[in-house]
PDB file of C-alpha atoms in Angstrom:
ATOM      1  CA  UNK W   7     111.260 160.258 132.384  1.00  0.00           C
ATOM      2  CA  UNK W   8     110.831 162.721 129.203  1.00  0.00           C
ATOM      3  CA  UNK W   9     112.269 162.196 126.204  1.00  0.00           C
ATOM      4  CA  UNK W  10     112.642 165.644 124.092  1.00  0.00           C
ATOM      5  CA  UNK W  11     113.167 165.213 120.357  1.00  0.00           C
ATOM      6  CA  UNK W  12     113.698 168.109 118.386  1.00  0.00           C
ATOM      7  CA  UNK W  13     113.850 167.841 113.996  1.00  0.00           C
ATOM      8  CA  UNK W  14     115.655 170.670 112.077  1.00  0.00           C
ATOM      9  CA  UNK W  15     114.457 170.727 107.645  1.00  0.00           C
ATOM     10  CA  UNK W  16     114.968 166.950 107.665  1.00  0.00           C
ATOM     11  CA  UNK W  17     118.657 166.790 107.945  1.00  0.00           C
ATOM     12  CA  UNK W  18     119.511 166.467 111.827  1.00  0.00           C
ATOM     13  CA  UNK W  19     118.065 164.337 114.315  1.00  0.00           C
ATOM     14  CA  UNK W  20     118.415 165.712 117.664  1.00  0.00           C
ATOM     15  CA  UNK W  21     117.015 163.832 121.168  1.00  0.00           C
ATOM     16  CA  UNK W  22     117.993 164.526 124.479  1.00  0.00           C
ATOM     17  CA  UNK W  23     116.881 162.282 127.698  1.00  0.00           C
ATOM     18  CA  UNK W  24     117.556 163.124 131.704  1.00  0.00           C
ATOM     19  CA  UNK W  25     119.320 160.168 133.564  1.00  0.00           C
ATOM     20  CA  UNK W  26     119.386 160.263 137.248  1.00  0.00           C
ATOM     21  CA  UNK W  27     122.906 159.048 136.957  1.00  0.00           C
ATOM     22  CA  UNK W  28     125.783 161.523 137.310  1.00  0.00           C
ATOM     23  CA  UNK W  29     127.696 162.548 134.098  1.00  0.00           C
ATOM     24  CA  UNK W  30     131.304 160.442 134.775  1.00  0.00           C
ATOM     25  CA  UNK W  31     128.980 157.170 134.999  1.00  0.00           C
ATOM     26  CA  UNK W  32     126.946 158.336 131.651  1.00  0.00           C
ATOM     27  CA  UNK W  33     130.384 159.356 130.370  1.00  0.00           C
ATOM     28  CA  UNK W  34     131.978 155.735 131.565  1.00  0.00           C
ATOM     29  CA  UNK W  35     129.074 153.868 130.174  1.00  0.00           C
ATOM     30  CA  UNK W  36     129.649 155.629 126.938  1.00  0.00           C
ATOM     31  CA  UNK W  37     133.301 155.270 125.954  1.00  0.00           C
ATOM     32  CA  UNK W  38     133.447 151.554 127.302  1.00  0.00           C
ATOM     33  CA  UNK W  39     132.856 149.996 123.787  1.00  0.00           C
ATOM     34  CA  UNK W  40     133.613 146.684 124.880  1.00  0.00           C
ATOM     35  CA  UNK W  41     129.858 146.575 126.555  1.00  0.00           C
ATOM     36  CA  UNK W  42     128.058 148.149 123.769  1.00  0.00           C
ATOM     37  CA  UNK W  43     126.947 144.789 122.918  1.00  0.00           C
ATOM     38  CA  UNK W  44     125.748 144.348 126.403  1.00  0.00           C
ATOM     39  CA  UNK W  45     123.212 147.554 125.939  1.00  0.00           C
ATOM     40  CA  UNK W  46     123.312 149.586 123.214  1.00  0.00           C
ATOM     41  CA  UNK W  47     120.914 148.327 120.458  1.00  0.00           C
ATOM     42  CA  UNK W  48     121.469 150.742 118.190  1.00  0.00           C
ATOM     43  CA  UNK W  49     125.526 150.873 118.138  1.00  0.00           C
ATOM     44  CA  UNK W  50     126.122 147.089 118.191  1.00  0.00           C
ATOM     45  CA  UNK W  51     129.279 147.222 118.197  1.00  0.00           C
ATOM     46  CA  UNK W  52     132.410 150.404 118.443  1.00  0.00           C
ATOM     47  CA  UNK W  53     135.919 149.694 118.439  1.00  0.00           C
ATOM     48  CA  UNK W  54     139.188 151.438 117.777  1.00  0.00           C
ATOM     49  CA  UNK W  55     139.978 150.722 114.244  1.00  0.00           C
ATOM     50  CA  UNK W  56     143.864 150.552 114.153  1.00  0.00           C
ATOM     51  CA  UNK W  57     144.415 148.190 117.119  1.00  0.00           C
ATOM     52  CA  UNK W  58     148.093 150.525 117.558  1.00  0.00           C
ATOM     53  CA  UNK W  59     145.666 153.351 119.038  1.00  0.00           C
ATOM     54  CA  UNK W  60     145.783 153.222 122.169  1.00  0.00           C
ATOM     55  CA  UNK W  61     143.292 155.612 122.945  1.00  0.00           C
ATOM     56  CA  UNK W  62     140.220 157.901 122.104  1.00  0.00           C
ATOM     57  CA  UNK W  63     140.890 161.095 121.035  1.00  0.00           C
ATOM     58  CA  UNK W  64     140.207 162.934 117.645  1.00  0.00           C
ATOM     59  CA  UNK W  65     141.485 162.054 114.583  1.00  0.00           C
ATOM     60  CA  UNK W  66     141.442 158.396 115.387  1.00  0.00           C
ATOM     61  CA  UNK W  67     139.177 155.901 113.154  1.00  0.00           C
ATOM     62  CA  UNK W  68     136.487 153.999 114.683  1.00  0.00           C
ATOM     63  CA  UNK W  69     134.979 150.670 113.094  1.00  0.00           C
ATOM     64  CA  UNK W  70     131.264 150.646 114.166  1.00  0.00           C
ATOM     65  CA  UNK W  71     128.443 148.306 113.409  1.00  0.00           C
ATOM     66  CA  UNK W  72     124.868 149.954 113.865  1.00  0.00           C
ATOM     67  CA  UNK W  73     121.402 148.669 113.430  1.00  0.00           C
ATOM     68  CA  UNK W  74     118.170 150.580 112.782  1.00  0.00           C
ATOM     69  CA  UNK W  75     115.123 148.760 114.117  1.00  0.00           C
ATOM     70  CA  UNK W  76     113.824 146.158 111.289  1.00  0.00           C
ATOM     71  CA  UNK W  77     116.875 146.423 109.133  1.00  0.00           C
ATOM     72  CA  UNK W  78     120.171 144.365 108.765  1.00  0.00           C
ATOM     73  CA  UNK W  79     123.334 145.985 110.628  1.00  0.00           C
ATOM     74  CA  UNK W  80     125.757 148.103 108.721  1.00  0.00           C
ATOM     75  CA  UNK W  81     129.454 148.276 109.040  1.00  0.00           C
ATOM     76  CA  UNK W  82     131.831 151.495 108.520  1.00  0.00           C
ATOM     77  CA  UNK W  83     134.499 153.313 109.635  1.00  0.00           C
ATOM     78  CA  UNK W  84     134.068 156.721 111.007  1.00  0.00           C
ATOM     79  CA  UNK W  85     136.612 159.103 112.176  1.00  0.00           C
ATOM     80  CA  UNK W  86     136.422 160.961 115.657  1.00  0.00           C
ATOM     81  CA  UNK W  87     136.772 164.641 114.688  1.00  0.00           C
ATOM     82  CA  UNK W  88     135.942 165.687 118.207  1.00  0.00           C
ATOM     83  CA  UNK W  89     136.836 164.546 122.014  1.00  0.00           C
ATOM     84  CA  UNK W  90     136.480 166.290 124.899  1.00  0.00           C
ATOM     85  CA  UNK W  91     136.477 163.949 128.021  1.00  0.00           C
ATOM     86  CA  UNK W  92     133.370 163.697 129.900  1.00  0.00           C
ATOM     87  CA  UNK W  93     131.629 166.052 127.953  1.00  0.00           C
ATOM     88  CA  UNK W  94     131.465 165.723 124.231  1.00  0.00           C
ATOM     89  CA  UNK W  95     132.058 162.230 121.715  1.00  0.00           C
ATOM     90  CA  UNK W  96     131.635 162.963 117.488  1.00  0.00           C
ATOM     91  CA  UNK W  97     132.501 160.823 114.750  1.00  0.00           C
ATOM     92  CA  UNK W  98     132.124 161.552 111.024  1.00  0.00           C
ATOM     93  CA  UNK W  99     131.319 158.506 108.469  1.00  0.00           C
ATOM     94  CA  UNK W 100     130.082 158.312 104.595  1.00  0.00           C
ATOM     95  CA  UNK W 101     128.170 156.199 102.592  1.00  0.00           C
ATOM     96  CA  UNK W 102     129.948 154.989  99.578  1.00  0.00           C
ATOM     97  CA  UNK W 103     132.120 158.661  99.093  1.00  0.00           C
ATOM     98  CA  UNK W 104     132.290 161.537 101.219  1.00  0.00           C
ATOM     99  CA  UNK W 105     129.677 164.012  99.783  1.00  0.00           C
ATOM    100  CA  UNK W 106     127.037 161.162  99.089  1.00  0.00           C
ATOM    101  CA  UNK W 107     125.805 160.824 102.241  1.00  0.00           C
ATOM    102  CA  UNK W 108     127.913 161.989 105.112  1.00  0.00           C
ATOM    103  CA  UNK W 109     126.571 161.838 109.090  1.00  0.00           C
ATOM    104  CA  UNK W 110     128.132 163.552 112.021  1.00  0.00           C
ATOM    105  CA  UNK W 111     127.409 161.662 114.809  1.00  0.00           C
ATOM    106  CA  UNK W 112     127.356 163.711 117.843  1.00  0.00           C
ATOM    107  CA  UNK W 113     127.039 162.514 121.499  1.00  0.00           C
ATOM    108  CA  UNK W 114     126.682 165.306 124.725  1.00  0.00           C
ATOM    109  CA  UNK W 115     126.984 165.246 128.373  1.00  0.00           C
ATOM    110  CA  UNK W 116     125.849 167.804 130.575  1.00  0.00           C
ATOM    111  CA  UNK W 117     125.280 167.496 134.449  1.00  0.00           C
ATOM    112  CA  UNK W 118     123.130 170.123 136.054  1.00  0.00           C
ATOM    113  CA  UNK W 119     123.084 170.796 139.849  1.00  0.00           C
ATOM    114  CA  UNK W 120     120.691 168.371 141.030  1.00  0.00           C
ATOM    115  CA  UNK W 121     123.304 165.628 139.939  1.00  0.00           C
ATOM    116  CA  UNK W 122     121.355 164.693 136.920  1.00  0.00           C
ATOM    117  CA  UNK W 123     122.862 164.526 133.721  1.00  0.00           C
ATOM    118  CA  UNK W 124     121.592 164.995 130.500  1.00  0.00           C
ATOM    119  CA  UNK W 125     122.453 163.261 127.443  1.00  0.00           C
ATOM    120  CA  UNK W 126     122.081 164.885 124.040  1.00  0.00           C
ATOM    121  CA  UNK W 127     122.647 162.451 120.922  1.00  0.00           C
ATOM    122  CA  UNK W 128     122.381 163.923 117.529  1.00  0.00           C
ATOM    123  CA  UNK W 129     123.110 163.287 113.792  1.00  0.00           C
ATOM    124  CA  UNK W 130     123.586 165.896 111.248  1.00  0.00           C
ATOM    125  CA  UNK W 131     123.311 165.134 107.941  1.00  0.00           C
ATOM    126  CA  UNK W 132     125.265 166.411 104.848  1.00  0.00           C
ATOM    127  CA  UNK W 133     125.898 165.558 101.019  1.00  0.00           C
ATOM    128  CA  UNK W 134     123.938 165.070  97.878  1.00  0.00           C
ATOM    129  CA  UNK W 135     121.416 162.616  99.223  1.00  0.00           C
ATOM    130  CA  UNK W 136     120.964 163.615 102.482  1.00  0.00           C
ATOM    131  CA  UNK W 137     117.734 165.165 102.383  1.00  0.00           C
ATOM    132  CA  UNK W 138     116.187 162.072 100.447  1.00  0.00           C
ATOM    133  CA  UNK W 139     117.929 159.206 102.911  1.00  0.00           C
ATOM    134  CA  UNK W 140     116.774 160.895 106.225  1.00  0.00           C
ATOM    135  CA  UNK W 141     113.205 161.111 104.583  1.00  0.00           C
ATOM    136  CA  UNK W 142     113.423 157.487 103.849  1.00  0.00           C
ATOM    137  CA  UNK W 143     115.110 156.311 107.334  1.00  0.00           C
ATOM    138  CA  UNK W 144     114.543 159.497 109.093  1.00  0.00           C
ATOM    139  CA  UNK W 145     112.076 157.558 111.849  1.00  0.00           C
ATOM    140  CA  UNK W 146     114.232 154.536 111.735  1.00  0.00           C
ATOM    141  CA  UNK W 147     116.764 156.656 113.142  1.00  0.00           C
ATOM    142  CA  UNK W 148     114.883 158.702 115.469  1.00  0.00           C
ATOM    143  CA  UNK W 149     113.683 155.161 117.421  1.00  0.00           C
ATOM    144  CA  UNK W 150     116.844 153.642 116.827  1.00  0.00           C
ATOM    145  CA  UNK W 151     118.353 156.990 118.862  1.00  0.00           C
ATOM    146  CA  UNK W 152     114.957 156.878 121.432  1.00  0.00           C
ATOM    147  CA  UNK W 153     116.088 153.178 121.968  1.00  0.00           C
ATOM    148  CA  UNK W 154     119.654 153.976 122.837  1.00  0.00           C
ATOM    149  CA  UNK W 155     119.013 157.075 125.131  1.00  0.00           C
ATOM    150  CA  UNK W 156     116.278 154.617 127.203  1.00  0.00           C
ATOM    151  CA  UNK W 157     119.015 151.736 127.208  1.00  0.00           C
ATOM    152  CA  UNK W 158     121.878 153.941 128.276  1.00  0.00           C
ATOM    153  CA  UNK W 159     119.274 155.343 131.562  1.00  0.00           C
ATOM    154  CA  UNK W 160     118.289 152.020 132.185  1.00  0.00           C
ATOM    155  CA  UNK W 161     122.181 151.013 132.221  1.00  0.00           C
ATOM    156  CA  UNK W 162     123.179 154.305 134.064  1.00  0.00           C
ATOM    157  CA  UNK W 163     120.550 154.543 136.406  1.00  0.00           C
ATOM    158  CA  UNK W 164     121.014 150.415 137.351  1.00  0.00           C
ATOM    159  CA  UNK W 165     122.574 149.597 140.767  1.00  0.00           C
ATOM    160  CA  UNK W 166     124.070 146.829 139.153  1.00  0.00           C
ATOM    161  CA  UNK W 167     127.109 148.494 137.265  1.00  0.00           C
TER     162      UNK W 167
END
């Protein structure tokens, strides 16, 4: 079990885990919201935001509630800007106004040949206080993305699911 993190000049948080799971269960695991709660404790909760969507894809609006370790959870309402099924989940929010401090959340399957897949979760960071938030929170958010890849291979990797 290795857990690769990788930081680029302070504005993207990049972590990658392998889960002896193959990719459609990661892939299942991660676009049932309705268990987050269940698992993730990072993303405590991720729903569909206009109940009249019926479905993931991009462009829709997500509400999300997310928790870095010893803070208070935080509600917004990010926008899927990219979907492609069993391979690739992003959503973009703000803080406050776009251009303040903007994340692109970014989650990645891949499933190499031994039946393995591996499961890339990222942030990149934009806007005028970027830099200065991510120094801040920057290792907040690195465990609280080290927590979810662990939970989501414990989940994956369970018999029980």
């Amino acid at each position: 079990r290795r857990l690769q993190v990788f930081e680029k000049m302070g504005r993207q948080i990049s972590t990658s885990i392998t889960i002896n799971a193959p990719a459609s269960r990661v892939w299942g695991i991660l676009t049932k919201f309705e268990d987050y709660p269940e698992w993730n404790p990072f993303v405590l909760n991720l729903e569909l935001l206009n109940k009249s969507d019926e479905k993931l894809v991009e462009g829709v609006y997500l509400k999300a509630e997310i928790k870095l370790p010893g803070e208070n959870p935080m509600t917004f309402k990010p926008k899927v800007i990219k979907f492609i099924e069993g391979k690739e989940f992003r959503w973009k929010g703000k803080v406050l106004v776009k251009g303040i401090f903007d994340g692109e959340h970014i989650f990645r399957i891949e499933e190499n040949e031994e039946g393995q897949t591996l499961f890339h979760h990222e942030e990149i960071f934009t806007g005028v206080l970027a830099s200065t938030l991510v120094y801040f929170k920057g290792g907040k958010m690195q465990q609280a993305f080290r927590n979810t890849n662990e939970a989501m291979k414990k989940r994956a990797e369970s018999t029980n699911i």
